PDB file of C-alpha atoms and ligand atoms in Angstrom:
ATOM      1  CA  UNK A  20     -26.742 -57.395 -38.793  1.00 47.00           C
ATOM      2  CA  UNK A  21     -26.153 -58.408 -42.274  1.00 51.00           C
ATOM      3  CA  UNK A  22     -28.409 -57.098 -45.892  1.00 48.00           C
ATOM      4  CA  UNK A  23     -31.974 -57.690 -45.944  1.00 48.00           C
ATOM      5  CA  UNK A  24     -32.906 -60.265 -48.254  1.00 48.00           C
ATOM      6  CA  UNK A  25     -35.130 -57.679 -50.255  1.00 44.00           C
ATOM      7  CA  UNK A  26     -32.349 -55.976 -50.885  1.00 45.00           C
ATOM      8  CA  UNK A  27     -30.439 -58.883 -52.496  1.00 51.00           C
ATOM      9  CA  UNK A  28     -33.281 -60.017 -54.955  1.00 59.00           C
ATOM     10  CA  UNK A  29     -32.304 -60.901 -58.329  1.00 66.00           C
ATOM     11  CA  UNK A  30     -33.837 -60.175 -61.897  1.00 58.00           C
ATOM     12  CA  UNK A  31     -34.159 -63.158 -62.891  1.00 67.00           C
ATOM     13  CA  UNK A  32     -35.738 -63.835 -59.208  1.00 86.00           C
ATOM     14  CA  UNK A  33     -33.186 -66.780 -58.827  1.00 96.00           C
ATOM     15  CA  UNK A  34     -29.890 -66.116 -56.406  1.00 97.00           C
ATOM     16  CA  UNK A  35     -26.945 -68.160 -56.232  1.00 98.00           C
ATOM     17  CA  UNK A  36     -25.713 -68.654 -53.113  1.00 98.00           C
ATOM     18  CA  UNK A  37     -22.095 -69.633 -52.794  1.00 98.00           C
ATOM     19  CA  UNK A  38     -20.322 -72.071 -50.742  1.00 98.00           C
ATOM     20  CA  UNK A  39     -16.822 -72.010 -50.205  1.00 98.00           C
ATOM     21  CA  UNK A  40     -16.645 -75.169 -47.174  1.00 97.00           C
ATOM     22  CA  UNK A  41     -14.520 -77.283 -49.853  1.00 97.00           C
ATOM     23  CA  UNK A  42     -11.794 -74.475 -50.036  1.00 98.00           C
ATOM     24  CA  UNK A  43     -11.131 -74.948 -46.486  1.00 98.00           C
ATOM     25  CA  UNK A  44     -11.261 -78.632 -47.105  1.00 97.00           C
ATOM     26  CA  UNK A  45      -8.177 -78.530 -49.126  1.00 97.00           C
ATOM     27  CA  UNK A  46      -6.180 -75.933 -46.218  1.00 97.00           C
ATOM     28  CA  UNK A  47      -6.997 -78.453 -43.643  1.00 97.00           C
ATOM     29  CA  UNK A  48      -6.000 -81.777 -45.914  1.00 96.00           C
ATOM     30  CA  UNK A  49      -2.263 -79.576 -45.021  1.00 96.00           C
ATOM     31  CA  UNK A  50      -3.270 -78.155 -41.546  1.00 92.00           C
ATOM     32  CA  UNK A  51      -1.735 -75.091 -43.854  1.00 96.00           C
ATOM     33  CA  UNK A  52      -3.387 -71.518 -43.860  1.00 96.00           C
ATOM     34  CA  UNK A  53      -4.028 -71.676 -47.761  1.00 98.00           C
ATOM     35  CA  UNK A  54      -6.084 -71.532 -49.667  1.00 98.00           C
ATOM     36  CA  UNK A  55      -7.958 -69.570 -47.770  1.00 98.00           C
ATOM     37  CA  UNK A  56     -11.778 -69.791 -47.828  1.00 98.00           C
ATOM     38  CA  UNK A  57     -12.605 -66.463 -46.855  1.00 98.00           C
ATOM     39  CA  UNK A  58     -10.253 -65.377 -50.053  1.00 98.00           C
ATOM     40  CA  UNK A  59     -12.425 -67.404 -52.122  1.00 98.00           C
ATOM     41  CA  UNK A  60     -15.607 -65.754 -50.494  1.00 98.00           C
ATOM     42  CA  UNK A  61     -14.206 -62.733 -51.378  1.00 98.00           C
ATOM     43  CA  UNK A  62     -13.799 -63.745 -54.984  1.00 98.00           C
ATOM     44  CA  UNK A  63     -17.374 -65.243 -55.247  1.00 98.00           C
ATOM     45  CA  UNK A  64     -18.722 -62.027 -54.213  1.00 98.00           C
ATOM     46  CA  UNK A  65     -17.019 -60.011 -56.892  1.00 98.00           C
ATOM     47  CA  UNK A  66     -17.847 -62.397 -59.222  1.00 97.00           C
ATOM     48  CA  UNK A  67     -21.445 -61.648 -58.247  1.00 96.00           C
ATOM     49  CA  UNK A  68     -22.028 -64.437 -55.764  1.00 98.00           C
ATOM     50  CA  UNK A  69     -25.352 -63.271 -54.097  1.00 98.00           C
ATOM     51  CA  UNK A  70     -24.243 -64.840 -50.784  1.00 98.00           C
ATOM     52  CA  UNK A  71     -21.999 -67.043 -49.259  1.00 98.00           C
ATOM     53  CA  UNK A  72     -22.559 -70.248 -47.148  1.00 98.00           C
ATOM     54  CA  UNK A  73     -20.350 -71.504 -44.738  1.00 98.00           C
ATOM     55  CA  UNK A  74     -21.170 -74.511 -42.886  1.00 98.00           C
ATOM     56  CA  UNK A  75     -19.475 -74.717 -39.088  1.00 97.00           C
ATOM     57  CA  UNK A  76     -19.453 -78.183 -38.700  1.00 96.00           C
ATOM     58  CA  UNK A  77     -19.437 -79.691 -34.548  1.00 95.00           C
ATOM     59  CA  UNK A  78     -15.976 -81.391 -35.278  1.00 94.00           C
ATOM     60  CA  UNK A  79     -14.619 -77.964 -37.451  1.00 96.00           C
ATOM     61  CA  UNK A  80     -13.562 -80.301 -40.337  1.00 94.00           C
ATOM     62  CA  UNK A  81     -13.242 -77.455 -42.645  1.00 96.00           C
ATOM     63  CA  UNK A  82     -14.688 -74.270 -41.587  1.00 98.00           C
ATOM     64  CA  UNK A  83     -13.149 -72.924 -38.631  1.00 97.00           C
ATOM     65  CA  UNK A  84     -14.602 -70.248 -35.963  1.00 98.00           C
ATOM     66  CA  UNK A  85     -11.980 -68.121 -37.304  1.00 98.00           C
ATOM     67  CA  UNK A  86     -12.948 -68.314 -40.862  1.00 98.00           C
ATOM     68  CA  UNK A  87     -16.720 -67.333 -39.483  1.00 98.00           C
ATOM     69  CA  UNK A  88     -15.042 -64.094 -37.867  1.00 98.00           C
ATOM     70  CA  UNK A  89     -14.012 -63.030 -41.203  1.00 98.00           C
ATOM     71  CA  UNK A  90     -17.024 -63.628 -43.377  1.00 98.00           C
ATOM     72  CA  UNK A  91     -18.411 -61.875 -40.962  1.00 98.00           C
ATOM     73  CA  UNK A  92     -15.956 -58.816 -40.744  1.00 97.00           C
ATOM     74  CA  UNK A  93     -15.537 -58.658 -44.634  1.00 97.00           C
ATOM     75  CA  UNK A  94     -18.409 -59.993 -46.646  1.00 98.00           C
ATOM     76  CA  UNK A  95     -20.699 -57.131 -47.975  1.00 97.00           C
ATOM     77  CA  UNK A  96     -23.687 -59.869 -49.227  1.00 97.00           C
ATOM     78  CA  UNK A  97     -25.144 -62.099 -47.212  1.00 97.00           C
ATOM     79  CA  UNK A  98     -23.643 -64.476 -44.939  1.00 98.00           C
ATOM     80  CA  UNK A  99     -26.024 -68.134 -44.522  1.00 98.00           C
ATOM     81  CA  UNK A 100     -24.089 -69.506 -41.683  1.00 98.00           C
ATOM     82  CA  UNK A 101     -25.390 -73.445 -41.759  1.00 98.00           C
ATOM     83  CA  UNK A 102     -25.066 -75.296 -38.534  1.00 98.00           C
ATOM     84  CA  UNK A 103     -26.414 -77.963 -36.652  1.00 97.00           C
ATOM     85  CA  UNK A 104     -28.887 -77.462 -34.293  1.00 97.00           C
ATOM     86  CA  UNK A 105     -26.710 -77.925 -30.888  1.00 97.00           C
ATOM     87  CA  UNK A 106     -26.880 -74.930 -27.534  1.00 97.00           C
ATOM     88  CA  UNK A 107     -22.731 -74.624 -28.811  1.00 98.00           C
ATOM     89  CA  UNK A 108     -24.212 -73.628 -32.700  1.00 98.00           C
ATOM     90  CA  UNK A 109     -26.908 -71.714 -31.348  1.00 98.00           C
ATOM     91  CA  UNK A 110     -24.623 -69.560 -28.974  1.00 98.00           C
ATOM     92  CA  UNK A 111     -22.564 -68.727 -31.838  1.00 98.00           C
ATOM     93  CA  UNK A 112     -24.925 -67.794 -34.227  1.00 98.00           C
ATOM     94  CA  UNK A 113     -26.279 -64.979 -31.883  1.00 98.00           C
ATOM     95  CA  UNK A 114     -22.875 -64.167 -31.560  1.00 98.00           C
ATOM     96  CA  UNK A 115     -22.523 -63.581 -34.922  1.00 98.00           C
ATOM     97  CA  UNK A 116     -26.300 -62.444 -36.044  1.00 98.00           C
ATOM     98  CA  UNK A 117     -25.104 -63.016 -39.540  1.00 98.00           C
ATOM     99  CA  UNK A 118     -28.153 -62.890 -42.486  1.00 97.00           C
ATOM    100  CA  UNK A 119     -29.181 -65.761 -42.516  1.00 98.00           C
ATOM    101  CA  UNK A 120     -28.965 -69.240 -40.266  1.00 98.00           C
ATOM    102  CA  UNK A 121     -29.808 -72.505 -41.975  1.00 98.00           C
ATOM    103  CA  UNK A 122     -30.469 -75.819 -40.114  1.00 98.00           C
ATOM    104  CA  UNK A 123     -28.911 -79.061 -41.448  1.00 97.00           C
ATOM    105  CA  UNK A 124     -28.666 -82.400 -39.747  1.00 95.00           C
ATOM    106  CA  UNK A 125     -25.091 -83.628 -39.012  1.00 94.00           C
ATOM    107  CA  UNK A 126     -25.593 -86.238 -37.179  1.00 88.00           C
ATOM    108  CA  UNK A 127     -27.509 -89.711 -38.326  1.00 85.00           C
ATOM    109  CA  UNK A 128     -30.748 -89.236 -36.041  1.00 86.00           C
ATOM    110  CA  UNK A 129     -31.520 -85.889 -36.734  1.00 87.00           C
ATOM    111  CA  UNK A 130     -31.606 -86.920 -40.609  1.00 88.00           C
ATOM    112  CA  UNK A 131     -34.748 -88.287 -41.926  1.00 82.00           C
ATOM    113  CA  UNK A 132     -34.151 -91.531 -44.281  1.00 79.00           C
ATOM    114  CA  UNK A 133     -33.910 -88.808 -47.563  1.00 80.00           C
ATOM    115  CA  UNK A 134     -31.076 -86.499 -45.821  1.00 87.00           C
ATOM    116  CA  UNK A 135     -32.797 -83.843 -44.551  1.00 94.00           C
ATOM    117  CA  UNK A 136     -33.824 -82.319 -40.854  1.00 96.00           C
ATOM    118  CA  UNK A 137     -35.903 -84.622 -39.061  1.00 96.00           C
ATOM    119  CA  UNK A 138     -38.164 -81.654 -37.877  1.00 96.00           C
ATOM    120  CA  UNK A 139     -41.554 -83.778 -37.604  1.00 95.00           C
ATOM    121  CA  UNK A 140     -40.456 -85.630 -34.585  1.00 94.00           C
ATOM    122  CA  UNK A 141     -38.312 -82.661 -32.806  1.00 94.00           C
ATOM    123  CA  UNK A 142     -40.868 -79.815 -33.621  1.00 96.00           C
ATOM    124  CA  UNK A 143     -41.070 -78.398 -29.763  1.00 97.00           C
ATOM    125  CA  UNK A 144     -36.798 -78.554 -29.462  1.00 97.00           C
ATOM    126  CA  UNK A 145     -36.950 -76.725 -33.099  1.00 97.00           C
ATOM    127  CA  UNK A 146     -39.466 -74.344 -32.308  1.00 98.00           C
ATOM    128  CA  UNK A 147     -37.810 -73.114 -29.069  1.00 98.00           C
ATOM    129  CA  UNK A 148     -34.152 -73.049 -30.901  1.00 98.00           C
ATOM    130  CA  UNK A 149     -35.303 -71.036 -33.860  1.00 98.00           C
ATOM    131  CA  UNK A 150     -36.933 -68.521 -31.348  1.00 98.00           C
ATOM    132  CA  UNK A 151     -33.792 -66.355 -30.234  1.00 98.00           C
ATOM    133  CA  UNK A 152     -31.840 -66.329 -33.650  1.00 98.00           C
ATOM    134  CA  UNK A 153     -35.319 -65.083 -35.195  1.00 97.00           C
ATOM    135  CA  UNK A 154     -35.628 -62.529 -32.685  1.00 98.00           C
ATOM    136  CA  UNK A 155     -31.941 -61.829 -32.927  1.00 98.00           C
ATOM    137  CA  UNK A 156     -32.905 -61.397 -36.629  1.00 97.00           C
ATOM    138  CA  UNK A 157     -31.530 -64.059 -38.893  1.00 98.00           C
ATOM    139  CA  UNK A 158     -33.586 -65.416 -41.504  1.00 98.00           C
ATOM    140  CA  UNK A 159     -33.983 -69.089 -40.255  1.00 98.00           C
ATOM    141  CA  UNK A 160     -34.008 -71.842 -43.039  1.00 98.00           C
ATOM    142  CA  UNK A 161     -34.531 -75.627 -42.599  1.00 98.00           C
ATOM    143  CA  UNK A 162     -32.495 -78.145 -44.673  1.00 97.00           C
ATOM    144  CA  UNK A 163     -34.974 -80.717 -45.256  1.00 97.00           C
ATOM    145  CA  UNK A 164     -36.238 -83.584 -47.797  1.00 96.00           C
ATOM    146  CA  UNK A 165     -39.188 -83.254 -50.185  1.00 96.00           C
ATOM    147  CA  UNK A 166     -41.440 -84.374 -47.763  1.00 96.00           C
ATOM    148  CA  UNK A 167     -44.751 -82.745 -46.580  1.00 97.00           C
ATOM    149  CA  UNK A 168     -44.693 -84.019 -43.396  1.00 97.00           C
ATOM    150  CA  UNK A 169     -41.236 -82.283 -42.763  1.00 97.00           C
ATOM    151  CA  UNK A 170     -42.646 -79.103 -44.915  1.00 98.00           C
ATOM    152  CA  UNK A 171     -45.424 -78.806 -42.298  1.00 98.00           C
ATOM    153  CA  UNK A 172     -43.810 -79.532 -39.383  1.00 98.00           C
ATOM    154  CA  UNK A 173     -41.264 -76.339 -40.843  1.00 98.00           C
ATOM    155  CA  UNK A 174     -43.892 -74.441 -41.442  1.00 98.00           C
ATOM    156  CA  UNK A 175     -45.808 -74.867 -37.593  1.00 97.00           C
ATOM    157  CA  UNK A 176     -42.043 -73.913 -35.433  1.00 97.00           C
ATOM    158  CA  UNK A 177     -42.323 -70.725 -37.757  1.00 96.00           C
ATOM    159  CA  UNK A 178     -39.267 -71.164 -39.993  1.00 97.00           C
ATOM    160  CA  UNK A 179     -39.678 -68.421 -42.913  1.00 97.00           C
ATOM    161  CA  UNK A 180     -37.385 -70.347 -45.312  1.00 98.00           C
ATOM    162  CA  UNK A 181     -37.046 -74.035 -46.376  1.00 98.00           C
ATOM    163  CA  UNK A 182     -33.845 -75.261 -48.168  1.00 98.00           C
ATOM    164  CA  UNK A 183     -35.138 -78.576 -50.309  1.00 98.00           C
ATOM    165  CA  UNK A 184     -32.224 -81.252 -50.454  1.00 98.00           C
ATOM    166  CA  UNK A 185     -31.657 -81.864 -53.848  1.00 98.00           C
ATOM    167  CA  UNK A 186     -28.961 -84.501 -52.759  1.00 97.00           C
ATOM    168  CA  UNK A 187     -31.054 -87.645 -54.021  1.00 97.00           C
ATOM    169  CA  UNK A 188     -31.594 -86.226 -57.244  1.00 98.00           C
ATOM    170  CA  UNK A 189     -28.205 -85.399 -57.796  1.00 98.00           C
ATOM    171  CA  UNK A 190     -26.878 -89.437 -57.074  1.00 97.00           C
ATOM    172  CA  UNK A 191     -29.703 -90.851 -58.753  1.00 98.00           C
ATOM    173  CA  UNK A 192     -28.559 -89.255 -61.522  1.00 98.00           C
ATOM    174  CA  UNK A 193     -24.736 -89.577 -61.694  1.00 98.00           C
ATOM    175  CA  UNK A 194     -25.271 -93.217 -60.997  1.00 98.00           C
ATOM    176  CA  UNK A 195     -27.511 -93.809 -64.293  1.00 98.00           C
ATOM    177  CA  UNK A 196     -30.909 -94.324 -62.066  1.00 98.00           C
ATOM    178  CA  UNK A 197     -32.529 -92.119 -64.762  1.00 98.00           C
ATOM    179  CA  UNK A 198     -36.674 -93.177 -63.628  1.00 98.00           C
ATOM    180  CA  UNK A 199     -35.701 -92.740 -59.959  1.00 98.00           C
ATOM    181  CA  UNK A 200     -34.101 -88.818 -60.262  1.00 98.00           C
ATOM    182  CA  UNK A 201     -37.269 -88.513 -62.500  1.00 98.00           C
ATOM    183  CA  UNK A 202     -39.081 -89.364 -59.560  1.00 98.00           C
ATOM    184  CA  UNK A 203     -37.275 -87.637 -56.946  1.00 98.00           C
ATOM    185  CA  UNK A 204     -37.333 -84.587 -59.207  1.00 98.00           C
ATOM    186  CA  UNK A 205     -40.768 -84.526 -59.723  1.00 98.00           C
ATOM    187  CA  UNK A 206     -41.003 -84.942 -55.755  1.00 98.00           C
ATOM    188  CA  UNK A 207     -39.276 -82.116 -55.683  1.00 98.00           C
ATOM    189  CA  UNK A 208     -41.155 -80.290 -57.608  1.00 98.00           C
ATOM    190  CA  UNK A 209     -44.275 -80.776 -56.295  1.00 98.00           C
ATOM    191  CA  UNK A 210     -42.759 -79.996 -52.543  1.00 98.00           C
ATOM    192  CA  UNK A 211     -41.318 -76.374 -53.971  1.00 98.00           C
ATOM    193  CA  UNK A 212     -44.688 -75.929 -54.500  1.00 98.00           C
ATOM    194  CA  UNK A 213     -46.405 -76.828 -51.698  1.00 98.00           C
ATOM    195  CA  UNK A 214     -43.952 -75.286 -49.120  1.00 98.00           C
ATOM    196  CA  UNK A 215     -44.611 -72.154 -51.643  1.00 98.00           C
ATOM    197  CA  UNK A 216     -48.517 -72.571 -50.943  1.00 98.00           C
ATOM    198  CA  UNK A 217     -47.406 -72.678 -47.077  1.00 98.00           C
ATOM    199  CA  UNK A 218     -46.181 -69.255 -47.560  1.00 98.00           C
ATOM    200  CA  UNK A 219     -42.406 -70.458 -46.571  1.00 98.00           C
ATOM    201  CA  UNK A 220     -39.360 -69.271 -49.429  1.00 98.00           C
ATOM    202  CA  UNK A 221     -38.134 -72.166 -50.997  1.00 98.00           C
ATOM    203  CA  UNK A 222     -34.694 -72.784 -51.530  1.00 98.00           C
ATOM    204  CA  UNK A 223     -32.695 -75.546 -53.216  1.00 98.00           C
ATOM    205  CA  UNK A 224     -29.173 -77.297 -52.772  1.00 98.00           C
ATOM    206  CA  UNK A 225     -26.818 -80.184 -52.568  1.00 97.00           C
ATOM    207  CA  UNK A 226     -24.889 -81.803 -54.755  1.00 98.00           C
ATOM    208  CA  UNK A 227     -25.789 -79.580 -57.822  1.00 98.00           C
ATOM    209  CA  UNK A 228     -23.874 -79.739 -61.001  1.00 98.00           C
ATOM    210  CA  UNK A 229     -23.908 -78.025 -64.706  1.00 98.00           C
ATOM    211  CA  UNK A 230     -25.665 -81.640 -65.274  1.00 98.00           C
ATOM    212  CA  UNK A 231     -28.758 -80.866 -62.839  1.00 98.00           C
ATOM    213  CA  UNK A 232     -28.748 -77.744 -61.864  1.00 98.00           C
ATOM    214  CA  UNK A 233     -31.492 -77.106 -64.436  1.00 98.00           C
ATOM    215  CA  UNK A 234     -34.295 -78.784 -63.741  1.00 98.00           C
ATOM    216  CA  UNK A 235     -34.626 -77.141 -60.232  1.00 98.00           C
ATOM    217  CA  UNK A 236     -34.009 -73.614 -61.517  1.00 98.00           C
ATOM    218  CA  UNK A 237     -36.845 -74.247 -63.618  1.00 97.00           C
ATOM    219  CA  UNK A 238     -38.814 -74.739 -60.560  1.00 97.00           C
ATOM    220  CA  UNK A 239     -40.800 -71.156 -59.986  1.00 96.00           C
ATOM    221  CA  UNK A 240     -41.359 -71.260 -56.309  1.00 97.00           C
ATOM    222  CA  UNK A 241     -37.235 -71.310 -56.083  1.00 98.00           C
ATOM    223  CA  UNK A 242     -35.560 -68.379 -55.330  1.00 97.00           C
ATOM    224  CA  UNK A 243     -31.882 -69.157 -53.455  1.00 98.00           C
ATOM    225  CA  UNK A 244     -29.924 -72.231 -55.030  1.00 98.00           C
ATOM    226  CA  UNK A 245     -26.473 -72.820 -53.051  1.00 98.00           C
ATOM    227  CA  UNK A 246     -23.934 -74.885 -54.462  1.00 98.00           C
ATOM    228  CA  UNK A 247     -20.445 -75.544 -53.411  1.00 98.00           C
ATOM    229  CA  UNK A 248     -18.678 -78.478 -54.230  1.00 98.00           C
ATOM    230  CA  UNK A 249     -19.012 -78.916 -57.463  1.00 98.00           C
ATOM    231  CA  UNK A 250     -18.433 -74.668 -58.069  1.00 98.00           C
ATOM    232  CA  UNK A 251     -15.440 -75.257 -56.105  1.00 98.00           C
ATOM    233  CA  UNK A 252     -14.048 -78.421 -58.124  1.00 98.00           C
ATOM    234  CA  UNK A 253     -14.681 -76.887 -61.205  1.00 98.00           C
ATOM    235  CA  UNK A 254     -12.953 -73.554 -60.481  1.00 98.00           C
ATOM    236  CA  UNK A 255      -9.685 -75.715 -60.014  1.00 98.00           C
ATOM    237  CA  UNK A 256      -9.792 -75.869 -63.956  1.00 98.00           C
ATOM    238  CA  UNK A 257     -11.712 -72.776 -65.213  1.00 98.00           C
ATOM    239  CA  UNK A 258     -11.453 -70.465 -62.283  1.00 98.00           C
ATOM    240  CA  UNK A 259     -14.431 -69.594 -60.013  1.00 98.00           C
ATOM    241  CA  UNK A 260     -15.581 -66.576 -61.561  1.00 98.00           C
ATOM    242  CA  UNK A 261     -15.544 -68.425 -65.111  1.00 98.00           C
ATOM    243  CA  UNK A 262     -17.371 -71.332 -63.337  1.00 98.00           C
ATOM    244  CA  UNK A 263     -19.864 -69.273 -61.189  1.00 98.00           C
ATOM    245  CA  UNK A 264     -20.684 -67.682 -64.785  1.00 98.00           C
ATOM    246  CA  UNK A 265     -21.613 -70.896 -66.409  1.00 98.00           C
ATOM    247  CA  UNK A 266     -23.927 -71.414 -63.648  1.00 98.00           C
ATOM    248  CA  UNK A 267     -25.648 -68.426 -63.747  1.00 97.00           C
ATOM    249  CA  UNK A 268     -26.069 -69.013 -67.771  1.00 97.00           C
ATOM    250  CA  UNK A 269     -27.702 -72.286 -67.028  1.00 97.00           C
ATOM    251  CA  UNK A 270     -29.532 -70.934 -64.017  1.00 97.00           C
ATOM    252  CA  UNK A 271     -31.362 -68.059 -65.778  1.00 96.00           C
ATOM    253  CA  UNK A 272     -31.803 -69.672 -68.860  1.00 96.00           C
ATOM    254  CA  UNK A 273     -33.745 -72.502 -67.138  1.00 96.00           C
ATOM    255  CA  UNK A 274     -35.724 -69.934 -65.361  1.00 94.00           C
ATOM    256  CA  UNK A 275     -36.322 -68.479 -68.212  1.00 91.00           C
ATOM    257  CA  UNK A 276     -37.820 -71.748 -70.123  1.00 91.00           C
ATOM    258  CA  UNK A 277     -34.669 -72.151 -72.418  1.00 84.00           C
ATOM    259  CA  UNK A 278     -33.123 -74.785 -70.382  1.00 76.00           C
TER     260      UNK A 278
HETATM  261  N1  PXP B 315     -27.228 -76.497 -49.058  1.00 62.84           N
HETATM  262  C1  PXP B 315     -27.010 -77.094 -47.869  1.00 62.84           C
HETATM  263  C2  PXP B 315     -28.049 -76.947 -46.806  1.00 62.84           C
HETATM  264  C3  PXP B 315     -25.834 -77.818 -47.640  1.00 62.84           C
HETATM  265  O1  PXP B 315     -25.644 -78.403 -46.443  1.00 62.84           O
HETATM  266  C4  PXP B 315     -24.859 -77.887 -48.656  1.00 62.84           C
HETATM  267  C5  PXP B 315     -23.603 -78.636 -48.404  1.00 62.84           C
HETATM  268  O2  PXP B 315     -22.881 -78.047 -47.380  1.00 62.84           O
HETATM  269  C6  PXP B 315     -25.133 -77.238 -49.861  1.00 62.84           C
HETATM  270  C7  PXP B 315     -26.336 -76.573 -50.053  1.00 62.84           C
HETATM  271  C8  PXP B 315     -24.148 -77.244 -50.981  1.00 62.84           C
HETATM  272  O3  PXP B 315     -23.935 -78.543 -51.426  1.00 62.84           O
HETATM  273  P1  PXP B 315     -22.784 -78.843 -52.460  1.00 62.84           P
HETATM  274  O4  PXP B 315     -21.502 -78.466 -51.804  1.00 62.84           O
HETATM  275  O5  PXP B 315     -22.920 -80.298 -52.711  1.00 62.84           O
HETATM  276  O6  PXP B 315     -23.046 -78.001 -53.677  1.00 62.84           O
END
């Protein structure tokens, strides 16, 4: 089994989570063997990546099984292995035991009409799926919109962790719908806080950017943001360490009230 998540706890109380699906995007545009996502894993974590995500997706469009093998057999942080929530994901998750499983909907009806996990109306499926992987010993998290129905409904199947999707936020704002990402952002907010009051860790990702990362580091309940594509875009220019640093800075200075 993979770290502890005590062990991985930042100063600033904020980790970045890495994720490096996008790299095997590019190898399979080719059907070539580079680049090579685990490479870039690698490189994340000795840039000071606090953990990698890697998202095995039902039809394998850019993470393979093999790639999963790997991580697995050469990360030293954390591994949060994302996956739908099918008896084929599940099977290979125990497999695997890596730290940390998160839950994300891949498939329209499992979304609710913000993006995330429609756990409200599948809590008694949920609640028996999470069972084995938490008593395997992954830390279960559930990809889900800032909604308190879904936050409650996370909270009853006994998930310990709830990622909020920050996707809305992020295309209000690069489409110029400035009151509406206020909005959503203030939704946000106010979710981080009540899954917080829940007693459920609160992460944050999707679609983050050095434009909006900020705002949601600011949020205190937040501990784990993950962010991939854009990370990955930008290190085509800058390199990943270079961009992973520029993160960070934004990251902790927003946590720390100077963002
Ligand atoms: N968190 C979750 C649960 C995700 O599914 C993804 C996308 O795979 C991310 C974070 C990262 O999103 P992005 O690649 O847009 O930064």
């Amino acid at each position: 089994m993979q770290t502890d998540t005590a062990k991985t706890a930042r100063p600033g109380g904020l980790r970045l989570g890495v994720n490096i699906d996008h790299v095997a995007t590019v190898r399979n545009a080719r059907g070539s063997a580079y680049p090579d996502p685990v490479r870039a894993a690698l490189l994340a974590e000795a840039s000071g990546a606090d953990g990698i995500t890697a998202h095995l997706r039902e039809d394998r469009r850019h993470i393979g099984d093999g790639d999963i093998e790997r991580l697995m057999d050469s990360l030293t942080v954390p591994l949060n292995f994302e996956m739908a929530a099918t008896p084929e994901m599940q099977a290979i998750a125990l497999r695997h035991t890596p730290h940390a499983v998160c839950l994300v909907p891949e498939k329209r009806e499992e979304r609710t009409t913000e993006g995330g996990l429609e756990v409200a109306r599948e809590e008694n499926r949920l609640a028996h799926f999470i069972a084995p992987l938490r008593e395997a010993g992954c830390r279960v998290s559930i990809f889900i919109a800032a909604d308190a129905r879904q936050i409650e409904a996370a909270a009853r199947i006994g998930a310990p962790v709830v990622e909020l999707h920050t996707g809305a936020y992020c295309d209000f704002h690069a489409e110029g719908r400035l009151a509406e990402r206020d909005a959503e952002l203030a939704r946000l907010a106010e979710m981080a806080a009540f899954a917080h009051s829940l007693g459920l860790e609160v992460h944050a990702g999707h679609g983050l950017t050095y434009d909006t990362v900020q705002p949601v580091a600011a949020f205190p309940q937040v501990i784990e943001l993950n962010i991939g594509h854009f990370l990955i875009g930008e290190a085509i220019f800058v390199g990943l360490e270079t961009a992973m640093a520029e993160m960070r800075r934004l990251m902790l200075a927003a946590r720390a009230g100077k963002g």
